[in-house]
Structures are given as C-alpha cells and as structure tokens.
mmCIF file of C-alpha atoms in Angstrom:
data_model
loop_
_atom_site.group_PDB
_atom_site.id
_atom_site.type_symbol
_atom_site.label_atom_id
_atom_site.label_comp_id
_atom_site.label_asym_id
_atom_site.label_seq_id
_atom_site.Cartn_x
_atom_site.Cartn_y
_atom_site.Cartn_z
ATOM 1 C CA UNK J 1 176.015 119.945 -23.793
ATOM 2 C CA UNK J 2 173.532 117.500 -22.052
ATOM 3 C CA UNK J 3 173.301 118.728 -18.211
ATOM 4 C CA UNK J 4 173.949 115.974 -15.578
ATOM 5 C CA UNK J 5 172.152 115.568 -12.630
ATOM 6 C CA UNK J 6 174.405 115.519 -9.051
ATOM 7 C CA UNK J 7 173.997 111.527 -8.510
ATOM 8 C CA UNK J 8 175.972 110.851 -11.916
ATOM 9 C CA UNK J 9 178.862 113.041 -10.081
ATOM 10 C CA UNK J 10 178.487 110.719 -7.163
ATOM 11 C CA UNK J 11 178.515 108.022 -9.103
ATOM 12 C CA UNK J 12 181.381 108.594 -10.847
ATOM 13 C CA UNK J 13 183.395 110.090 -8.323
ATOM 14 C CA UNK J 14 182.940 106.655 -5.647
ATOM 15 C CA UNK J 15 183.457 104.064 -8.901
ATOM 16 C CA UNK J 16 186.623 106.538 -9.067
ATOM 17 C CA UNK J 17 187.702 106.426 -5.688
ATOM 18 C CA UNK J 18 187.354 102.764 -5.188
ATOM 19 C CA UNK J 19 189.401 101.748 -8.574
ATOM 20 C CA UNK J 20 192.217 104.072 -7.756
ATOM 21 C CA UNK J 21 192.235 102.478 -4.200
ATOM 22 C CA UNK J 22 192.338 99.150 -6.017
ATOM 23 C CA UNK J 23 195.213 99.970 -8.190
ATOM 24 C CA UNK J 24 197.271 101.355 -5.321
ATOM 25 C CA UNK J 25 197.047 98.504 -3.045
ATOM 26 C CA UNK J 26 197.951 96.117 -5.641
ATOM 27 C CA UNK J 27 200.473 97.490 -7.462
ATOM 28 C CA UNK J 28 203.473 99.807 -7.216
ATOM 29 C CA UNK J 29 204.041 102.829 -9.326
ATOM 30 C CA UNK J 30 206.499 102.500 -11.878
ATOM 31 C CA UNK J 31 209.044 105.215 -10.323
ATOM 32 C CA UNK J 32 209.137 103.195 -6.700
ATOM 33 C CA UNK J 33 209.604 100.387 -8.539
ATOM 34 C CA UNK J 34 212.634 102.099 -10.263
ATOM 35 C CA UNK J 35 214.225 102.972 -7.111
ATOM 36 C CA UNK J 36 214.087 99.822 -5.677
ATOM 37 C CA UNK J 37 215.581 97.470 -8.153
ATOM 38 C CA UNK J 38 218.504 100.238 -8.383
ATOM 39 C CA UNK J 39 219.047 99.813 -4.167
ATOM 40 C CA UNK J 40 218.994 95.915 -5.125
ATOM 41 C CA UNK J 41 221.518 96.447 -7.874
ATOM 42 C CA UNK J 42 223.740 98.375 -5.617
ATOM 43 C CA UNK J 43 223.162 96.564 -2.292
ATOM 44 C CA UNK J 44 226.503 94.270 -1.333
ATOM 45 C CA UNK J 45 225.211 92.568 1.779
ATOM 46 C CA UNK J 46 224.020 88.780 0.898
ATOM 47 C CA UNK J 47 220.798 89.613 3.695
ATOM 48 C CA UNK J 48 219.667 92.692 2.374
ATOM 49 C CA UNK J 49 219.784 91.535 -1.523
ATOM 50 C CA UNK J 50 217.895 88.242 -0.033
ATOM 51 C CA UNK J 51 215.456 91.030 1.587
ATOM 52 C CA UNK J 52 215.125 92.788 -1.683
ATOM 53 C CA UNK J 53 214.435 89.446 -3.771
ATOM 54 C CA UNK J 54 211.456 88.844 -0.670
ATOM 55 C CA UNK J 55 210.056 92.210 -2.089
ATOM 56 C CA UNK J 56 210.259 91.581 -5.737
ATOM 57 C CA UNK J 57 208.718 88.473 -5.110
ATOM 58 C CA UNK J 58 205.483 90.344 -2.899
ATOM 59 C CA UNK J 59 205.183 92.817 -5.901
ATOM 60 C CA UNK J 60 204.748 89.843 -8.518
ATOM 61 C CA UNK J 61 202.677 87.963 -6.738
ATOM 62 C CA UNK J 62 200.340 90.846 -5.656
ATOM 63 C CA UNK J 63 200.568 91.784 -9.431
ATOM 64 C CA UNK J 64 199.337 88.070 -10.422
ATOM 65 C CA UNK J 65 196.978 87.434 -7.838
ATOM 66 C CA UNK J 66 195.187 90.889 -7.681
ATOM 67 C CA UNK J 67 195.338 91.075 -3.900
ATOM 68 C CA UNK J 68 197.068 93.848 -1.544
ATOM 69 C CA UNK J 69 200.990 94.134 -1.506
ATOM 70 C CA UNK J 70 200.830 94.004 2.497
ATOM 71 C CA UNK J 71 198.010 93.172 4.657
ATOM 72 C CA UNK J 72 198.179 96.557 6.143
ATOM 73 C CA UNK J 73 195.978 98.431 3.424
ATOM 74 C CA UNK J 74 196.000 101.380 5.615
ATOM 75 C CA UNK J 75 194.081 104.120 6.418
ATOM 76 C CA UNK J 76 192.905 106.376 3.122
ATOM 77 C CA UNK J 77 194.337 109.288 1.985
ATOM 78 C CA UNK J 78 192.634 110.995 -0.466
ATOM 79 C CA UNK J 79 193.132 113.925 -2.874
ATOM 80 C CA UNK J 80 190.434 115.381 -4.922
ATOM 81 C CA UNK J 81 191.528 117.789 -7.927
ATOM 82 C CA UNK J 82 188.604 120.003 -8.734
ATOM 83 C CA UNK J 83 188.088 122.205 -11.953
ATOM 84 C CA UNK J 84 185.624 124.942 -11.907
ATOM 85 C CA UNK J 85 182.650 123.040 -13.285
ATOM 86 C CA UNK J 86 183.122 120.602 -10.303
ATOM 87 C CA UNK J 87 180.910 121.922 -7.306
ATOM 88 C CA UNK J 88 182.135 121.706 -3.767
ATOM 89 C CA UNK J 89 179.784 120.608 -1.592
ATOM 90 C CA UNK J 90 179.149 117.941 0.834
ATOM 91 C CA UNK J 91 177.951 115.445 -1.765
ATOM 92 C CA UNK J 92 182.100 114.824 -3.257
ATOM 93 C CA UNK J 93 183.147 113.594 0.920
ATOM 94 C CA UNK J 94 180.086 111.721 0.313
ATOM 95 C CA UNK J 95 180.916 109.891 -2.842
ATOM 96 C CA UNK J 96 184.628 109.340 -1.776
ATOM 97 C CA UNK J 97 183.235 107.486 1.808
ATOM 98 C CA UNK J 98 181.340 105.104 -0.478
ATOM 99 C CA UNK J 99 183.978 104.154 -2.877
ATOM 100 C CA UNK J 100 186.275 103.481 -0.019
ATOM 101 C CA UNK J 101 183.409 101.426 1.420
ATOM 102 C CA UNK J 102 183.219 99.703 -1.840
ATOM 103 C CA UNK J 103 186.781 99.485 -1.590
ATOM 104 C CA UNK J 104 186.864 97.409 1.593
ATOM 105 C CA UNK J 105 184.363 94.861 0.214
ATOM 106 C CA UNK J 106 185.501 94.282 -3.255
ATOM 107 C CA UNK J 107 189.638 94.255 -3.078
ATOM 108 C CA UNK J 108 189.258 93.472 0.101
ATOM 109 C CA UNK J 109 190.455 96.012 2.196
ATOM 110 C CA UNK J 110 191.367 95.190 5.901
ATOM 111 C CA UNK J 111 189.096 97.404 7.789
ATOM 112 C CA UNK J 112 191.640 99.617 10.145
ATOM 113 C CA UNK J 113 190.166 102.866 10.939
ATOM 114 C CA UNK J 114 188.929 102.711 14.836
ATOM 115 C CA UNK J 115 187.328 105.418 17.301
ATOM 116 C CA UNK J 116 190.158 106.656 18.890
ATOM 117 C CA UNK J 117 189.199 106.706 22.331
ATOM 118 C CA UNK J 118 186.749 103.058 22.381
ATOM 119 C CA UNK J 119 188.280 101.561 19.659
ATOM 120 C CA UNK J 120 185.196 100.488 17.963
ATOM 121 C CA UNK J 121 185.922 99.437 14.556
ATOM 122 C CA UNK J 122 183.584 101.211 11.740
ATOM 123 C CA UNK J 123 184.597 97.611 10.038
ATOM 124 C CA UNK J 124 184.583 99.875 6.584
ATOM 125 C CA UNK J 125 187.055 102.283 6.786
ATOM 126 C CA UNK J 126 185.035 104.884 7.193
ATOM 127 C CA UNK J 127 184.214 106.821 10.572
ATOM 128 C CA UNK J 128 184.690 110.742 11.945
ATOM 129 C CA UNK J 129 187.540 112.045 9.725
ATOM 130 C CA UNK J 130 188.177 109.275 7.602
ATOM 131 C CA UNK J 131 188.537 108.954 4.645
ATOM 132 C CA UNK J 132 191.150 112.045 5.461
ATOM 133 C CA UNK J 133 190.321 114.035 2.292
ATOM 134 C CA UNK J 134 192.427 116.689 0.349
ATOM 135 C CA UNK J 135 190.464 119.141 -2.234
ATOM 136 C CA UNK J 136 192.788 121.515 -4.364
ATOM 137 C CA UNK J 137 192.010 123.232 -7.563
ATOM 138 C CA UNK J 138 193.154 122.072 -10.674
ATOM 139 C CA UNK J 139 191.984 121.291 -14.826
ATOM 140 C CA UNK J 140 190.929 117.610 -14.496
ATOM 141 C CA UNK J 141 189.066 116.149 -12.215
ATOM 142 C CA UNK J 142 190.997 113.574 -10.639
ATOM 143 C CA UNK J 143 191.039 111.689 -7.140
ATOM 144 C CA UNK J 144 194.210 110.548 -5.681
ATOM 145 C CA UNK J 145 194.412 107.900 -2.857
ATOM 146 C CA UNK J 146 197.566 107.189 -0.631
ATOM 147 C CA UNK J 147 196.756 104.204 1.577
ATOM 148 C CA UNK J 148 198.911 104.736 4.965
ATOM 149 C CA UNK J 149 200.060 102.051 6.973
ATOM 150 C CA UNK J 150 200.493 102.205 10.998
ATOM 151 C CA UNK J 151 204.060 100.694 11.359
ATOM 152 C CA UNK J 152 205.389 104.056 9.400
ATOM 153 C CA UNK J 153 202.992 106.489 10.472
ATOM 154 C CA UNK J 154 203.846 105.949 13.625
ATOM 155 C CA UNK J 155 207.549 106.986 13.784
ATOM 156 C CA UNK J 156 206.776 109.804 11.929
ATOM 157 C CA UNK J 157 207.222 112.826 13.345
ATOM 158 C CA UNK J 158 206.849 117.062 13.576
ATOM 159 C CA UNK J 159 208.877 119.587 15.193
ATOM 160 C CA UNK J 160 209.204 123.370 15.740
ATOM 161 C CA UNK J 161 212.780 124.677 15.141
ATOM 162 C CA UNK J 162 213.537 128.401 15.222
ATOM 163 C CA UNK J 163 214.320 130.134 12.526
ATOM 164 C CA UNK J 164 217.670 130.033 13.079
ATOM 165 C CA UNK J 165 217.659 126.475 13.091
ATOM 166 C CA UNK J 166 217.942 125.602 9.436
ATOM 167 C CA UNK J 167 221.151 123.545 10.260
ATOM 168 C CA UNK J 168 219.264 121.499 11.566
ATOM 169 C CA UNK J 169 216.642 120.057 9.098
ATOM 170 C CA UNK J 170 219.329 117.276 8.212
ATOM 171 C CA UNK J 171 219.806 116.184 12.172
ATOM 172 C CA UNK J 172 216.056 116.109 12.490
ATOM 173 C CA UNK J 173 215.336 113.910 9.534
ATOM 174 C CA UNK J 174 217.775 111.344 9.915
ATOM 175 C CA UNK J 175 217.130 111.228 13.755
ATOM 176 C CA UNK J 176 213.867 110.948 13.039
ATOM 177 C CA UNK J 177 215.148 107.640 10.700
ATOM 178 C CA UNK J 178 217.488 105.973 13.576
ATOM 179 C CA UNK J 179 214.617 106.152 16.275
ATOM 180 C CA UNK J 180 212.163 104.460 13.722
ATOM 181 C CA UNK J 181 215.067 101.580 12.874
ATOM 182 C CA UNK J 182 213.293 98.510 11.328
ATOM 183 C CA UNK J 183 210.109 98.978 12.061
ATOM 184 C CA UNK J 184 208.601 101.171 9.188
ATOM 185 C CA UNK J 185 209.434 98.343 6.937
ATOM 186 C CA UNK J 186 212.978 100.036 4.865
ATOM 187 C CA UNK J 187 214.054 101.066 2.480
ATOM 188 C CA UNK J 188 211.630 104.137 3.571
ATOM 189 C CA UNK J 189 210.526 107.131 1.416
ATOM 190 C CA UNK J 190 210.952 110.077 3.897
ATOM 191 C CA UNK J 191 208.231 112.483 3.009
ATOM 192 C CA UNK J 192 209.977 116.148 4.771
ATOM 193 C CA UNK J 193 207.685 119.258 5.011
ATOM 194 C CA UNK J 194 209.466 122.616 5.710
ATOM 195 C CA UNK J 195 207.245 125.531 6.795
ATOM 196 C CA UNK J 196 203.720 126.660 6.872
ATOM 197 C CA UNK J 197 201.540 126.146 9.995
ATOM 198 C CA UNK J 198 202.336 123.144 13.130
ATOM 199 C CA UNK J 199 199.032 121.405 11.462
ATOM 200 C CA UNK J 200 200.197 122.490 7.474
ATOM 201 C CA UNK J 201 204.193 121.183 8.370
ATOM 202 C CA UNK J 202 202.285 117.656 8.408
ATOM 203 C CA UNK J 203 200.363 118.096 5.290
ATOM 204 C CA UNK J 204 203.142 118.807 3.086
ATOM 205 C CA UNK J 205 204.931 116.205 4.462
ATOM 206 C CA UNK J 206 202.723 113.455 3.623
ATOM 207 C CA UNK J 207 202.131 115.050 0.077
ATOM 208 C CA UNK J 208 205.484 115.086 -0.535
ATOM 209 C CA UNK J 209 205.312 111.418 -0.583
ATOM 210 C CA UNK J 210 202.854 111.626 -3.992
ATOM 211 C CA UNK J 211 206.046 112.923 -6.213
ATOM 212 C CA UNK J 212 207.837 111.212 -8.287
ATOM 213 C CA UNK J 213 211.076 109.301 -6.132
ATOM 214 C CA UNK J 214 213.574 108.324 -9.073
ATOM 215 C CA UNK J 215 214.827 112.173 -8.803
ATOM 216 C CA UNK J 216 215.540 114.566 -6.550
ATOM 217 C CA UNK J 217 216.928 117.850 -5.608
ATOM 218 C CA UNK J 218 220.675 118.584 -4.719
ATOM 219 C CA UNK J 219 218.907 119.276 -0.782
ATOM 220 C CA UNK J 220 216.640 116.122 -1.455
ATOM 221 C CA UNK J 221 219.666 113.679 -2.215
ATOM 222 C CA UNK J 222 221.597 115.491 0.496
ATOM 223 C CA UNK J 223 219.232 114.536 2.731
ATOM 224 C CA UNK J 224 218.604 111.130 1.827
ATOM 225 C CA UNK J 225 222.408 110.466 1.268
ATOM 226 C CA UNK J 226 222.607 111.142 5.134
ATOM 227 C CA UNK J 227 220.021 108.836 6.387
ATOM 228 C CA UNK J 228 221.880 106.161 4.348
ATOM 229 C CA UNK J 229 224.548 106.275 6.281
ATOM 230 C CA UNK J 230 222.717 105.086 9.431
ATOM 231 C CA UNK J 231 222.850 101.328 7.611
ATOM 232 C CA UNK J 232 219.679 100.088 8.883
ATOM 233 C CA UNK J 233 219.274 98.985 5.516
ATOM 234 C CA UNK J 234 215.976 96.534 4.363
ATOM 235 C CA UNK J 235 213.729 95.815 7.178
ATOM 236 C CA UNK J 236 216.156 96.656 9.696
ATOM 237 C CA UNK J 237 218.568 93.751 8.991
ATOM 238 C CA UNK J 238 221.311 96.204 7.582
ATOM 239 C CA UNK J 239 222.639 97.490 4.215
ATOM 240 C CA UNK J 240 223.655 100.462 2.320
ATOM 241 C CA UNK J 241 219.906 101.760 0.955
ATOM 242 C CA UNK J 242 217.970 102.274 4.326
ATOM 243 C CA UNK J 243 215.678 105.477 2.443
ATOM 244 C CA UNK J 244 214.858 104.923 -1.409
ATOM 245 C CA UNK J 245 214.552 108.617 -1.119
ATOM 246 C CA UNK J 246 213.804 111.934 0.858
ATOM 247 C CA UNK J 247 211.282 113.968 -1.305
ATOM 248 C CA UNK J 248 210.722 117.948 -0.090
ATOM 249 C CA UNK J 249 208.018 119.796 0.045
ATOM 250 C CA UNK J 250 207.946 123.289 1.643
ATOM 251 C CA UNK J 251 205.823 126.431 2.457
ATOM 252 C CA UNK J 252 206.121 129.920 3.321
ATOM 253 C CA UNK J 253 205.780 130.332 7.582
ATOM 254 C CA UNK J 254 206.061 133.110 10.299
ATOM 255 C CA UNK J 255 209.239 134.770 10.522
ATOM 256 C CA UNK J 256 209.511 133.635 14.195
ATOM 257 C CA UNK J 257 209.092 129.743 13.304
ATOM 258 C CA UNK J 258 210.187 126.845 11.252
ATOM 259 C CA UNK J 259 208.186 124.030 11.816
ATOM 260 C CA UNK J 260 209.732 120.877 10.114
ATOM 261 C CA UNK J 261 207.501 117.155 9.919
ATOM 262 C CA UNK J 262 209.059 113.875 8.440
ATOM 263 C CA UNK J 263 206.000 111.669 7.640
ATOM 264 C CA UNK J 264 207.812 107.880 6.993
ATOM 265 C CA UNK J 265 206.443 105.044 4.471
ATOM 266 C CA UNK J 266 208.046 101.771 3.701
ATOM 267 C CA UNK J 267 209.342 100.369 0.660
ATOM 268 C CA UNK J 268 205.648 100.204 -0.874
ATOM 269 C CA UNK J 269 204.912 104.019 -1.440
ATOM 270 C CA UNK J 270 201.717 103.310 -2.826
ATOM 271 C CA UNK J 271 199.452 105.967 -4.561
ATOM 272 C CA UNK J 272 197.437 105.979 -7.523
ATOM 273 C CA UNK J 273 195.273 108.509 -9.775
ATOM 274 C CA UNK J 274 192.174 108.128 -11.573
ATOM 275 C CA UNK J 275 190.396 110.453 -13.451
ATOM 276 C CA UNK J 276 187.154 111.425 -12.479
ATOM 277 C CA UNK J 277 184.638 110.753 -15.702
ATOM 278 C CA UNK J 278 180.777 112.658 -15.724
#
C-alpha cells in the first residue's frame, strides 16, 4: 500500500468538510423531508398548510438554484469519525477550519461567527472555538456538519433536576417549547439530552438532532406528542404539528444529579455526511 504524506489527509479532509457543508445548506435530508410533508398532510388549519406550501416551495427552489435554504447558514457543527489509521493531531481542526473557509466563499456562506465580547466578525466563519468540532471513533472516516442557526439556538436551553425529578423531563421540554413560541422557526426538532455532565447534557442534546426523525421511541413520541399540544404550530401562526419530532439522547450521570438540555432547530434540520477519501 502506497504511504501518503499528511497534506493529502488535509486535503481531503477540508474538500470533505466544505462539500458536506454544501450539501447541508442546500438541501434537506430525506427523513426531515418525510416528516414534514406528513405534518402538511395532517395539518387542518388553511394558515399553517399555506405555511407548509411556503416551505416546500424554499426547499425546491434551494434544490434548483443551489443556494442556502435560509440565509441563516449558521454557525458549524462538525463531527469527525476517526478509524485507527486516522491520526489525531492538530493538523484534522486544521483541515476542517479551511473547508469551512472554503465553504463561506464558494456556497456562499453568510459569515456569522463573531468575538463574543467585541463582536468583530472573523468574516469566514472561523475564529476561537469555531468551527465547534466533535472527534469520536469509528470504521470510516467521515465528517459530519450541522449548520446551527441563532433564532433556535437561542431558546434552547439546560437544566439541573434532581434525581428525583424524572417527572419532570416532559414539563421541562415542552416549557422549554412555549417560551421559544414562533421564533425558532416551527415545526421544531427538539434535540433532549438526559444525563452526563452540565457541559455533556448539551452535547447530547445537539447530537441528538443528527438521528434519523421519521421514528421514534414510545418516550420520544410521548414527548413530542406533548409539545404538540401547545398549538403554536408553523412559524408561530398556529396548528396541530408545532415539533416534527423530539429525538433522545441520554448518558449515564452522578447519582445526586440529572441534568436535562433541550437544544431547538427549526423545520430545516440540516446535516449532512461525507466520507473522508485518502
């Protein structure tokens, strides 16, 4: 087997990053698209089905005209899947910076990421932190982005219940759901992380957002059964689909704790994953 040198991993792994950022701003996965036509099909209200034909209409046109579903491309997510011949070094946060820098040029990308405190726009998406960047082990090497709007990151939300507090999990998450109202753009997909650490609760939570949404659990459809109720329905305008789904994702914690984080995204859940080729 011919060795290759470290730049070809670069190389590959930034012409990776910034495809599967292209594919993810532009069009849906085939699962959210699932669950949405199935609210539409179900919805009664004459507004929300006239919401839901304004979003089939933004996914065809993105589709047809290559360009972002929303012009909040958001801040990037990324997952890196590493098999043992993969080495973990500095050079892999390297690669995925430039293909997200690539990524901003070529799609384009609206640059959003900011110093927190002055503001000052890195005008690439790039800057102390960012891209946020996931590494787990796996067989394939594969990067995964999940470009995160403000409007639902911003009603997310974490919480530390005691451990006798279970009950509550439901009450949380759909509270959680009538304090955000319209303004995550609905029908949301609630991402819920149960357990771990105050920092891990969040991790999982956003995560959960990468599975598949036309299924879930007995808990899962409990969950997201209850937020329906509220009626908030698409973009805040009312309806009976206000969360396309509530997807789980949990981790073993302290006996004394039960941390609990609902991380919100609108109706475009968008993710993507592209193999990694060297």
């Amino acid at each position: 087997m011919q060795c290759r040198e470290p730049e070809d991993l670069q190389a590959a792994l930034a012409d990776a990053t910034c495809r599967a950022m292209r594919e993810a701003v532009i069009t849906l996965p085939p699962d959210v698209k699932r669950a949405i036509e199935k609210a539409r099909a179900g919805e009664k209200s004459s507004v929300a089905r006239g919401e839901y034909g304004n979003i089939a209409q933004n996914i065809l046109a993105a589709e047809r005209l290559r360009v972002p579903l929303c012009q909040d491309t958001g801040v990037p997510v990324v997952y890196l899947t590493l098999p043992p011949s993969v080495p973990y070094s500095q050079a892999l946060f390297d690669a995925v910076a430039d293909g997200i820098r690539r990524a901003t040029q070529e799609i384009p990308l609206r640059p959003n990421v900011v110093d927190p405190l002055t503001r000052h726009n890195s005008g690439d998406n790039t800057g102390v932190g960012m891209p946020a960047i996931h590494v787990r082990p796996g067989e394939k090497f594969t990067v995964t982005v999940l470009p995160k709007g403000a409007g639902a990151e911003n009603v997310s939300r974490v919480v530390m219940l005691l451990p006798s507090q279970t009950g509550k999990i439901k009450e949380i998450v759909v509270e959680t759901m009538l304090i955000a109202g319209g303004r995550p753009c609905p029908p949301v997909v609630l991402g819920v992380g149960i357990g771990g650490t105050f920092d891990g609760v969040t991790a999982l939570a956003k995560e959960a957002l990468l599975q598949p949404i036309d299924q879930m659990t007995e808990f899962e459809q409990q969950l997201c059964d209850a937020v329906n109720t509220l009626g908030i329905g698409p973009m805040g305008l009312g309806g009976s689909t206000t969360a396309l789904a509530v997807k789980v994702k949990t981790a073993a914690c302290h006996t004394a704790s039960l941390p609990v984080a609902v991380n919100v995204q609108c109706w475009a859940n968008r993710h993507a994953t592209v193999e990694v080729e060297w």
